[in-house]
mmCIF file of C-alpha atoms in Angstrom:
data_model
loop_
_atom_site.group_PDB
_atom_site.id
_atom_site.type_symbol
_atom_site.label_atom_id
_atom_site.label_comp_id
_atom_site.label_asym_id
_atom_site.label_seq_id
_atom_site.Cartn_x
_atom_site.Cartn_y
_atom_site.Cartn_z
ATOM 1 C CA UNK A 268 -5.048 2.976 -18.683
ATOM 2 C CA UNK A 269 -8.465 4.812 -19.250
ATOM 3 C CA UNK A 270 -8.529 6.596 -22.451
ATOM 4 C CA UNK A 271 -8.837 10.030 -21.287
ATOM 5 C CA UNK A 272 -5.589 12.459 -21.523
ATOM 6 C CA UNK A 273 -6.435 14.141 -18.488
ATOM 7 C CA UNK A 274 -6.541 10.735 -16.606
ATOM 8 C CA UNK A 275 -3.729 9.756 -17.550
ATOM 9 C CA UNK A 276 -1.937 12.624 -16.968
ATOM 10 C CA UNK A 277 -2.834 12.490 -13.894
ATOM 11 C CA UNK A 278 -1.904 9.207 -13.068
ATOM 12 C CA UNK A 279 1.131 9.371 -14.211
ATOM 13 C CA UNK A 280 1.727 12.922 -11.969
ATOM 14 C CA UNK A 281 0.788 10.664 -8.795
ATOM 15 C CA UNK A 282 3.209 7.986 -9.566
ATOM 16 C CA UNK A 283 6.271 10.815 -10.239
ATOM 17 C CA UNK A 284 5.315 12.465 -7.201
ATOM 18 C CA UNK A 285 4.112 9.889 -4.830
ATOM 19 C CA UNK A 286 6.785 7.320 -5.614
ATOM 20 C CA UNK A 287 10.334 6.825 -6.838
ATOM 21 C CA UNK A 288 9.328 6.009 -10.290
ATOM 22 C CA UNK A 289 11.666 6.936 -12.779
ATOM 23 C CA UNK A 290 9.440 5.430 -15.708
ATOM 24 C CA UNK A 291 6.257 4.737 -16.568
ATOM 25 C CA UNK A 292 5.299 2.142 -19.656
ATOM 26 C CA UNK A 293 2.219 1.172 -21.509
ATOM 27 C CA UNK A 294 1.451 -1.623 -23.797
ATOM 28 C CA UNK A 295 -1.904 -0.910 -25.931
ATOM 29 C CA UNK A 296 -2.712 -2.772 -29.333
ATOM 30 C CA UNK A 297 -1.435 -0.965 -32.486
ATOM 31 C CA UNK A 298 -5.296 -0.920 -33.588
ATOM 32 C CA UNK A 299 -6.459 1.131 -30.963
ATOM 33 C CA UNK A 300 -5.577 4.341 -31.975
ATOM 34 C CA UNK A 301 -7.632 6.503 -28.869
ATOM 35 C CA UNK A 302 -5.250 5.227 -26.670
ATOM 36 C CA UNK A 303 -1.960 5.805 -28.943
ATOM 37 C CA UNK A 304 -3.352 9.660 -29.434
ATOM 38 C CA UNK A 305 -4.044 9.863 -25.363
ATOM 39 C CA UNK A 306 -0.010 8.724 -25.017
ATOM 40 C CA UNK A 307 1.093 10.796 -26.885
ATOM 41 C CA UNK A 308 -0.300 13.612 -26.095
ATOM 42 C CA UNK A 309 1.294 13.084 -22.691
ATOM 43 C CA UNK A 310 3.904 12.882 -23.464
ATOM 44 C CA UNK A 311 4.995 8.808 -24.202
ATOM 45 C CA UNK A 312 7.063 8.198 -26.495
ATOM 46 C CA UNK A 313 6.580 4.981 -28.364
ATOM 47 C CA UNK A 314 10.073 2.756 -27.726
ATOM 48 C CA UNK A 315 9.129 -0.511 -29.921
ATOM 49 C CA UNK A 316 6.560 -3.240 -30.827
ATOM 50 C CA UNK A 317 6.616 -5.956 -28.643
ATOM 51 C CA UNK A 318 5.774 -8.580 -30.988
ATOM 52 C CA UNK A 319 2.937 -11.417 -30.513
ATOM 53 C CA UNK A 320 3.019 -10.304 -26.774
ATOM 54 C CA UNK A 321 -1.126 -11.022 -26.140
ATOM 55 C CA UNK A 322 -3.213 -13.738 -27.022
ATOM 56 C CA UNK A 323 -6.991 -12.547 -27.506
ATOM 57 C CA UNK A 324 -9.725 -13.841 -29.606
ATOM 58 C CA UNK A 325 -7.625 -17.174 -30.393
ATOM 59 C CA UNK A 326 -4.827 -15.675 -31.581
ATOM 60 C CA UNK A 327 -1.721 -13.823 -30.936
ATOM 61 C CA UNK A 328 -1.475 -9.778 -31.136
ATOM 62 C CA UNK A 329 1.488 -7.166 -31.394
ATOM 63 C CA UNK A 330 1.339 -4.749 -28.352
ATOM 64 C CA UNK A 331 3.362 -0.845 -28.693
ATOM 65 C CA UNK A 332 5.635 0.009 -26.037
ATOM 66 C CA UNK A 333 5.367 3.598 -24.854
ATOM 67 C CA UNK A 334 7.449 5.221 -21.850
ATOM 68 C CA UNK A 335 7.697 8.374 -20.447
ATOM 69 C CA UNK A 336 10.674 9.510 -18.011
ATOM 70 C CA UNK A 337 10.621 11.339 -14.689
ATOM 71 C CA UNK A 338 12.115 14.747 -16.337
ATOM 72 C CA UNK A 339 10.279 14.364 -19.663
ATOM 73 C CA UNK A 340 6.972 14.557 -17.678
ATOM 74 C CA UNK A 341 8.461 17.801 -15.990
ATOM 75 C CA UNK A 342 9.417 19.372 -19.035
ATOM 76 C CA UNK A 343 6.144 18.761 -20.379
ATOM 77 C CA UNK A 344 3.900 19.333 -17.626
ATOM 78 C CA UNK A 345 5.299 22.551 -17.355
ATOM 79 C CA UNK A 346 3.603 24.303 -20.352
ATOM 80 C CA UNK A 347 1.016 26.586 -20.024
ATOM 81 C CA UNK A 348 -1.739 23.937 -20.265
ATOM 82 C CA UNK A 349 -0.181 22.080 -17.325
ATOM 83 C CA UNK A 350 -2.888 22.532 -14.791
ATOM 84 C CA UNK A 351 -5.855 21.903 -17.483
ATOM 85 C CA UNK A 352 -8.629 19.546 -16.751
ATOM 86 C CA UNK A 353 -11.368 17.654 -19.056
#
């Protein structure tokens, strides 16, 4: 996912409203903290580490779990900054 909020956002509004998508996930490295602000600021909530789950530069790297549900995207979406762009 591209590291912009707004992108994201929008992605995931497509998928809940184009599709029967319940859930969304993401994976990103614990290191790369743009991405784990851009989440959350969504609205994912981070469910777990998913340990050793990518091998990159010869060697094995923990990956965070976020999700974000159908109605938690509503509820949050529905804020006074809902329609925002960058």
């Amino acid at each position: 996912m591209p590291h912009t909020p707004w992108a994201q956002r929008e992605l995931v509004r497509y998928l809940f409203t184009h599709t029967r998508v319940e859930r969304v996930q993401a994976t990103t490295d614990p290191e790369n903290r743009a991405e784990v602000r851009c989440l959350e600021k969504i609205g994912f909530r981070l469910e777990g580490i998913v340990r050793r789950a990518q091998w990159r530069g010869g060697r094995w790297h923990d990956q965070l779990l976020y999700s974000i549900l159908r109605d938690e995207f509503d509820q949050k979406t529905a804020g006074p900054s809902a329609g925002s762009t960058p």
